[in-house]
Coordinates of C-alpha atoms and ligand atoms in Angstrom, one line a residue:
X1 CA -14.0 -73.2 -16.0
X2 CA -16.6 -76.0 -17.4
X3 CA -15.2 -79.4 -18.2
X4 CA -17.1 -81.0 -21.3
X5 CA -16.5 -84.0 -22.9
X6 CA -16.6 -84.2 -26.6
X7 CA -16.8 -87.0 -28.4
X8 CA -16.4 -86.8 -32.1
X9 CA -17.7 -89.8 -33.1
X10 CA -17.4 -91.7 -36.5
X11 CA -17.9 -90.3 -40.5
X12 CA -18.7 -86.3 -40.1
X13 CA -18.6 -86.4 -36.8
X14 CA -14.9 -85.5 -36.1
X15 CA -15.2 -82.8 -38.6
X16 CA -18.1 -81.1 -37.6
X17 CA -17.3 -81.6 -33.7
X18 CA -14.1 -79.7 -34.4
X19 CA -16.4 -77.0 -36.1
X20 CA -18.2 -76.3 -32.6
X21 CA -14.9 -76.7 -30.6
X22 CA -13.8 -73.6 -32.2
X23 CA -17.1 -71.8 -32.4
X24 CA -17.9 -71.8 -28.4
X25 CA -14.1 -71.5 -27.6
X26 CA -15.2 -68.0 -30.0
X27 CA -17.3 -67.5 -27.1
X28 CA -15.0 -66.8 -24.8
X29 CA -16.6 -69.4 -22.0
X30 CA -14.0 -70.9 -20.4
X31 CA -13.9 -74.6 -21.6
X32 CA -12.2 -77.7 -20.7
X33 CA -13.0 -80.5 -23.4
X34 CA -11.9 -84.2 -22.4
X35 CA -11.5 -85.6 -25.5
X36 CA -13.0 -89.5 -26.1
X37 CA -12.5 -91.0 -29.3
X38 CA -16.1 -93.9 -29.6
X39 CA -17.2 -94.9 -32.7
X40 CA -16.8 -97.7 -35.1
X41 CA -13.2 -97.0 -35.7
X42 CA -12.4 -97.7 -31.8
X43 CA -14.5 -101.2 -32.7
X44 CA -11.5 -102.2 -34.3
X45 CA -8.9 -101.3 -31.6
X46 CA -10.2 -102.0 -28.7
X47 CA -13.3 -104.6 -29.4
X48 CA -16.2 -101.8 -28.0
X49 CA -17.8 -99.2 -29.6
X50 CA -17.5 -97.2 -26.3
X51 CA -14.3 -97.3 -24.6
X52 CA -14.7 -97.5 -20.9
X53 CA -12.2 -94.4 -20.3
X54 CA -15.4 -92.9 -22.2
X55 CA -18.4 -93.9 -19.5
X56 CA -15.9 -92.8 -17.1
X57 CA -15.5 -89.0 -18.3
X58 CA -19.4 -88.8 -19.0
X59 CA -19.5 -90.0 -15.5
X60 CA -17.1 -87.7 -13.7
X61 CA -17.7 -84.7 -15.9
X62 CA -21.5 -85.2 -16.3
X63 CA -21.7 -83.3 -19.3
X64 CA -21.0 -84.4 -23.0
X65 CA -21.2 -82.9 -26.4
X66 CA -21.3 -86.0 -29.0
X67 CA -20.5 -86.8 -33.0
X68 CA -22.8 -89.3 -34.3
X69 CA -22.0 -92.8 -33.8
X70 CA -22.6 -95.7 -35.9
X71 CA -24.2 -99.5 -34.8
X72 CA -22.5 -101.5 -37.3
X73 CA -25.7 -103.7 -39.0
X74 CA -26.4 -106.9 -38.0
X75 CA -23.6 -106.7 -35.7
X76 CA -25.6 -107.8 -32.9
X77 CA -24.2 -104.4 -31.2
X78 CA -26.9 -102.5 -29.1
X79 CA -27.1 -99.0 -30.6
X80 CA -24.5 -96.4 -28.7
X81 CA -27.4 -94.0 -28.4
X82 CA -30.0 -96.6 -27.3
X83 CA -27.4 -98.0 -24.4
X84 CA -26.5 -94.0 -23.4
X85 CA -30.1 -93.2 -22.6
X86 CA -30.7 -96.3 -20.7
X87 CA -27.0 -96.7 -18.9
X88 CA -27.7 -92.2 -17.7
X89 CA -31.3 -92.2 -17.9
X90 CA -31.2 -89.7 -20.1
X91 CA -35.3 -89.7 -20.7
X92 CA -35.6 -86.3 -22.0
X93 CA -34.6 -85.7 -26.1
X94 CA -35.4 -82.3 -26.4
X95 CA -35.6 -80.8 -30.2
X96 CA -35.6 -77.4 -30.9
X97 CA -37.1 -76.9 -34.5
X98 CA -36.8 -73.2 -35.6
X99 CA -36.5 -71.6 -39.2
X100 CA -33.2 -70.5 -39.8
X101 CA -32.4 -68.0 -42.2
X102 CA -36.0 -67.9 -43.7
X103 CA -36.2 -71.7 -44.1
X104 CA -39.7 -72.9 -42.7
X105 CA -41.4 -69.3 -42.2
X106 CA -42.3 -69.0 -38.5
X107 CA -41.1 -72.3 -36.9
X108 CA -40.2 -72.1 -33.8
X109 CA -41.2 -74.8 -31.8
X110 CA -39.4 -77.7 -29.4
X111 CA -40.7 -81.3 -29.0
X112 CA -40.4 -83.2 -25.8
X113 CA -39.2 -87.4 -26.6
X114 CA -39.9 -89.7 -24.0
X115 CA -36.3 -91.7 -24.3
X116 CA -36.9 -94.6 -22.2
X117 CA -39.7 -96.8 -23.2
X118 CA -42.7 -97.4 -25.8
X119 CA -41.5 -99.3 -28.3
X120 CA -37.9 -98.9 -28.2
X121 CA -37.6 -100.5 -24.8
X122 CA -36.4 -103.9 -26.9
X123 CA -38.7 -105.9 -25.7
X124 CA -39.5 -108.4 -29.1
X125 CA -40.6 -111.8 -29.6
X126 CA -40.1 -113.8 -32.5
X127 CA -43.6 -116.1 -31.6
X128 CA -43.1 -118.3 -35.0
X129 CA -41.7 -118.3 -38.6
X130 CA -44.7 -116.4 -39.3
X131 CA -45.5 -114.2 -36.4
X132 CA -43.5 -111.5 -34.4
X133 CA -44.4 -109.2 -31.5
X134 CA -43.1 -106.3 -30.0
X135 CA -44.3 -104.8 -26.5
X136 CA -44.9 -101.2 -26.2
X137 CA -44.7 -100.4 -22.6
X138 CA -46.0 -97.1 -21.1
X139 CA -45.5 -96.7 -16.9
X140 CA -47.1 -93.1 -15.2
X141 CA -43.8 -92.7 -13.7
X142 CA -41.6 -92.1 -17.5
X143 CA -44.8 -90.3 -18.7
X144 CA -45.1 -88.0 -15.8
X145 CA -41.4 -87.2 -16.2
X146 CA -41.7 -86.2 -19.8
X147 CA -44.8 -84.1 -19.4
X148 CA -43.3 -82.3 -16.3
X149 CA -40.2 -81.7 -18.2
X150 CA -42.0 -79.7 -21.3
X151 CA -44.1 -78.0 -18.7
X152 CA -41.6 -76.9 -16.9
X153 CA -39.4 -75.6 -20.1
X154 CA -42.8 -74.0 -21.5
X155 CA -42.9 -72.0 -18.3
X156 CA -39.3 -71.1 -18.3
X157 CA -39.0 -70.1 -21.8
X158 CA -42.7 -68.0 -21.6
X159 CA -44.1 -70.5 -24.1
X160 CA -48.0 -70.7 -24.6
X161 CA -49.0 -74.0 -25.2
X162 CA -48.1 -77.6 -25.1
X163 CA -49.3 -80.3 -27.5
X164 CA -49.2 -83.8 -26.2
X165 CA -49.2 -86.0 -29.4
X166 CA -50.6 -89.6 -29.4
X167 CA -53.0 -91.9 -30.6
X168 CA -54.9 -93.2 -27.9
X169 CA -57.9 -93.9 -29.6
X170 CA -56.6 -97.1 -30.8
X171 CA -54.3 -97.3 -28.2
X172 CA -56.5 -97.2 -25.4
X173 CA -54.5 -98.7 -22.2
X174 CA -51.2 -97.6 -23.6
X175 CA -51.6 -93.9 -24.7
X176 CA -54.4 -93.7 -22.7
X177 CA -52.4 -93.8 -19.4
X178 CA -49.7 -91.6 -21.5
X179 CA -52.5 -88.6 -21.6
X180 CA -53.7 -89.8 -18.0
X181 CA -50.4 -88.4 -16.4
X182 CA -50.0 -85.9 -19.4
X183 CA -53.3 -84.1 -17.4
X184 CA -52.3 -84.7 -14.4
X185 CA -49.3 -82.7 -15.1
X186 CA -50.9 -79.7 -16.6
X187 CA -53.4 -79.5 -14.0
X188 CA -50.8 -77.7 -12.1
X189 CA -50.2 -75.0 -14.8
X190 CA -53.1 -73.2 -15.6
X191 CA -51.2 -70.9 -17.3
X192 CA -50.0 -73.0 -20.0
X193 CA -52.5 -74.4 -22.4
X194 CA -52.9 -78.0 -22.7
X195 CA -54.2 -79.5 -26.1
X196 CA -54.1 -83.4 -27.1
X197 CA -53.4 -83.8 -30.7
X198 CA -53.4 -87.5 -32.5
X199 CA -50.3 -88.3 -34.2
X200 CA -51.6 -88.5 -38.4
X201 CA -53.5 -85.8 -37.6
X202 CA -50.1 -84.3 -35.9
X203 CA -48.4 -85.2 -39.1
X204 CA -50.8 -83.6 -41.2
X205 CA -50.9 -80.2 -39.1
X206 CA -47.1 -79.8 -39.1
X207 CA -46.9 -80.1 -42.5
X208 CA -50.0 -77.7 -43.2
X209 CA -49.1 -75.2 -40.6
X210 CA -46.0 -75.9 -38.6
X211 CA -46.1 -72.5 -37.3
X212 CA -49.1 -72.9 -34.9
X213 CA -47.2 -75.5 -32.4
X214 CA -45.2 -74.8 -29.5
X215 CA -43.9 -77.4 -27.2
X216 CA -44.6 -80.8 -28.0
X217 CA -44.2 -83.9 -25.7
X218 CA -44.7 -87.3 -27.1
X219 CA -44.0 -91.1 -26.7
X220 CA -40.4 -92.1 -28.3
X221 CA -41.9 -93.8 -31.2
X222 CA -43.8 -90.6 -32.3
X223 CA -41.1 -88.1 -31.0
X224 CA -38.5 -90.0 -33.4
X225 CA -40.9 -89.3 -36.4
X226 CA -42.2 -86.1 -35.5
X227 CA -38.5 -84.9 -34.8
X228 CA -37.3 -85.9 -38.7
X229 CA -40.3 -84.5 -39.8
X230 CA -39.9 -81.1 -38.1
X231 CA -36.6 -81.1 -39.1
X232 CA -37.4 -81.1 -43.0
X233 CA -39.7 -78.2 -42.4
X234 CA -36.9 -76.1 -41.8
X235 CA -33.9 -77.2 -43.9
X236 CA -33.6 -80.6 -43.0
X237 CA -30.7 -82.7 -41.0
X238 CA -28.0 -80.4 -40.8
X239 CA -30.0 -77.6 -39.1
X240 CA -31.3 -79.2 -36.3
X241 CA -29.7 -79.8 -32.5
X242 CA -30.9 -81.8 -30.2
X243 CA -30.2 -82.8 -26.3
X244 CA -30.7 -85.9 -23.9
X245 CA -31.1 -85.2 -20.8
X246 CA -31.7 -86.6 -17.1
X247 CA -31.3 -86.0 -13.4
X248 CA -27.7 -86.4 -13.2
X249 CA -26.3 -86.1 -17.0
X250 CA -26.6 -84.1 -20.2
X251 CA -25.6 -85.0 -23.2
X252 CA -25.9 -82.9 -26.3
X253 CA -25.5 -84.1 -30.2
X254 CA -26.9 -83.1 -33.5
X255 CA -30.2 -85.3 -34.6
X256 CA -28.3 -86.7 -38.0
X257 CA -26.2 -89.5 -38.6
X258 CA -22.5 -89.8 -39.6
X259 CA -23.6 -89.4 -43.1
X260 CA -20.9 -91.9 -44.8
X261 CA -21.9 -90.3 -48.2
X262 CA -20.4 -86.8 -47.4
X263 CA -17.7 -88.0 -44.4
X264 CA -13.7 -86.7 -45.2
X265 CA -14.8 -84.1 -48.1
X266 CA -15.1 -81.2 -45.6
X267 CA -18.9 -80.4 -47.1
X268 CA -20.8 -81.6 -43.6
X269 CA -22.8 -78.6 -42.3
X270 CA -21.8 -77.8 -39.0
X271 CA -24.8 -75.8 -37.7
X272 CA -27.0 -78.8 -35.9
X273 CA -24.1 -79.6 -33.4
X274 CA -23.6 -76.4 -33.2
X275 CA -26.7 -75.4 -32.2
X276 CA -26.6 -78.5 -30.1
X277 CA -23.5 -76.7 -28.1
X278 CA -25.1 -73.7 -27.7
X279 CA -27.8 -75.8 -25.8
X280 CA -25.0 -77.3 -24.1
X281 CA -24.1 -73.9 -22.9
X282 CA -27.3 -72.6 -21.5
X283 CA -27.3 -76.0 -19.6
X284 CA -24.3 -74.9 -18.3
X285 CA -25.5 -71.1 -17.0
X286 CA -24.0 -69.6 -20.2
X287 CA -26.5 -68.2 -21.8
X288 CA -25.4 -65.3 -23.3
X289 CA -22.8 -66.9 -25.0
X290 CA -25.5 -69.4 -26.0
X291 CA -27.6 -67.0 -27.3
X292 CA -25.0 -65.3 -29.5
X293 CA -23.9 -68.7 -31.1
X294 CA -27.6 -68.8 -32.2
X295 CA -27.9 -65.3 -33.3
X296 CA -24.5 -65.7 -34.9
X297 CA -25.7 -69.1 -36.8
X298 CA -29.0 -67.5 -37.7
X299 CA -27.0 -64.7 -39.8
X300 CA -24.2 -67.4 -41.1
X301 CA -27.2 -69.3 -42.6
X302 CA -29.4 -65.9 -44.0
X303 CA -26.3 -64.7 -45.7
X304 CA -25.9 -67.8 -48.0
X305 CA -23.1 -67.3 -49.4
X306 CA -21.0 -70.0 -47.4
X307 CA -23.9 -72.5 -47.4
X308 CA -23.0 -76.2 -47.5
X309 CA -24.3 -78.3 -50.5
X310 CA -26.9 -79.2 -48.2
X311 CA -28.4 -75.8 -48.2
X312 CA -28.2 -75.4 -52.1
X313 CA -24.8 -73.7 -51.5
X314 CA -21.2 -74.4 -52.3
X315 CA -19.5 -73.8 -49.2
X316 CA -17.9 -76.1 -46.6
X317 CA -17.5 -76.6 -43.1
X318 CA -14.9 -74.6 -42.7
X319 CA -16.4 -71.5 -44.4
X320 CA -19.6 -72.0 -42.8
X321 CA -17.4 -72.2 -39.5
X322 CA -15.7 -68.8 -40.1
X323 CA -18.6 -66.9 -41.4
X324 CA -20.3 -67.8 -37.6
X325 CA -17.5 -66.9 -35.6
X326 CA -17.0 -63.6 -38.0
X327 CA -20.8 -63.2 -37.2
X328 CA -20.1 -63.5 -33.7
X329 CA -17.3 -60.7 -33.4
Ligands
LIG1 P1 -27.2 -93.1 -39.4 O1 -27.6 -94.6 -39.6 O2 -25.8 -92.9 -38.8 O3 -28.3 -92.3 -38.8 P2 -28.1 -92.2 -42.0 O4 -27.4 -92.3 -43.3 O5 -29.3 -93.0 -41.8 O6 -27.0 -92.5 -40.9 P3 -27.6 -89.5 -41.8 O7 -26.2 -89.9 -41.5 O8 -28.2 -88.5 -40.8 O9 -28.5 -90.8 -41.8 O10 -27.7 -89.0 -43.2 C1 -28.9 -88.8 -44.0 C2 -28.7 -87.8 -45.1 O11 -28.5 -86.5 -44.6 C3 -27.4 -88.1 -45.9 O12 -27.5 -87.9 -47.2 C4 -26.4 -87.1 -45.3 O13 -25.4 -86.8 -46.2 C5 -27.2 -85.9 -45.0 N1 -26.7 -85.2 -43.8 C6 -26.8 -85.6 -42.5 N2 -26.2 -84.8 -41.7 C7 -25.7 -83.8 -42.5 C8 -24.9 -82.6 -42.2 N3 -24.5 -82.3 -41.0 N4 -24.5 -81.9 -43.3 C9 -24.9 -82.2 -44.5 N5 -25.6 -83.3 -44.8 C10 -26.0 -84.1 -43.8

């Protein structure tokens, strides 16, 4: 028996988290879900956005599968997903881009986000009412970590080649010691190529031919733009899963937001935290019943006729929900 706990999070979330509950229960893997309500709504009731009975059962369990969660604006509220990564040290947000039911022809390949630093680490200065900076900070240690982590999944998963994406030909100091530990890393697998691609030109190259890339590993700022970019190659938001990941915890969500547009109408598509499940699966030693999810989402989404609006279909969550678990039996 696993213990997981789910956290349904705020607009679609609570639908579409229910939508995986009952696909991997489908499964047959033996599941415990610890259910933690965290979200905007809890803002109200009990004045955090993350209840501590929450951090507790991501810290006794160690494994989470997660709804979106909104950062009210201008609330002066630290985004949920920026404070998991750092309070875990989750520094792995690993993307699995594939075509699904022939949308993207031939994409199949899984980017590697540094979660920790660059950019995003917070660190900005208001200098004057005319001037603002923000400090990008690169260590060897993060960077080593990332690179060792898509080198490591390349081997295990028989892939051919991994991109590191940057652009240290402006950046010299910064990205330059990013590619420093990004060799030093492949140095100790020669039988994995290594190529070093800069990120417009990255842009360009995914869009032109997505299909020649692999495994990508990139800085956070890059990896966040890459990842939504990917992501419309192959059918956009509601396809694609995504994990974070560290030495000690795991948690798995989808890569889109609550989507207040479409939250309550029962239209959300439930494949990317689905997919997102199934990776929560092979991290737990399930990976047959991983696998089948995939295979089972990969016909759900071919056949069409329960596609969600996002997809150019009709369908709902529900119907999408049944057709995979049909698929599945
Ligand atoms: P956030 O600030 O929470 O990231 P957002 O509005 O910037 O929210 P999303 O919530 O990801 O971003 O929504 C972007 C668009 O994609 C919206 O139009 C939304 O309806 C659509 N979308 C996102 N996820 C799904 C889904 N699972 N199914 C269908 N449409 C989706």
């Amino acid at each position: 028996m696993h213990t997981v706990v789910m956290i349904p999070g705020d607009g679609i979330g609570p639908e579409v988290s229910r939508a995986a509950r009952r696909i991997v229960d489908a499964t047959g893997v033996p599941i415990e879900w610890v259910v933690e309500e965290a979200g905007a709504h809890m803002l109200e009731r009990t004045g955090a956005l993350v209840p501590e009975s929450a951090y507790r059962a991501i810290e006794t369990h160690r494994v989470a599968l997660k709804g979106p969660i909104t950062t009210p604006i201008g609330s002066g509220f630290k985004s949920v997903n920026v404070s998991l990564r750092q309070k875990y040290g989750l520094y792995a947000n690993i993307r699995p881009v594939r075509s699904i039911g022939g949308r993207g022809a031939g994409v199949d390949l899984v980017i590697f986000r540094e979660n920790t630093e660059d950019l995003y680490a917070g660190r900005e200065i208001r200098v004057s009412d005319d001037e603002a900076h923000a400090v990008k900070v690169i260590t060897r240690g993060a960077s080593e970590r990332i690179a060792a982590a898509a080198f490591a999944y390349a081997e295990a998963a028989g892939r051919k080649t991994v991109t590191a994406v940057h652009k240290a030909n402006i950046m010299k100091l910064t990205d330059g010691l990013f590619l420093e530990a990004f060799r030093k890393v492949a140095a100790s697998y020669p039988g994995i190529r290594a190529q070093e691609v800069i990120v417009d030109n990255m842009c360009m190259q995914l869009v032109m031919r997505p299909a020649a890339f692999d495994v990508i590993v990139t800085e956070n700022l890059y990896g966040d733009i890459l990842s939504d970019l990917a992501a419309g190659l192959v059918g956009g938001l509601g396809l694609v899963p995504g994990a974070n990941v560290g030495e000690r915890y795991a948690v798995f969500e989808a890569v889109h937001g609550s989507a207040p547009d479409i939250a309550g109408k029962g239209i959300a598509n439930p494949v990317a935290i689905t997919l997102s499940a199934a990776m929560m699966l092979d991290h737990l030693g399930e990976r047959a019943a991983a696998e089948a999810v995939r295979k089972a989402v990969e016909s759900a989404v071919a056949d069409g006729s329960v596609a969600t609006p996002d997809l150019g279909g009709s369908g709902d969550t529900e119907g999408m929900t049944d057709a995979i678990i049909a698929a599945m039996r």
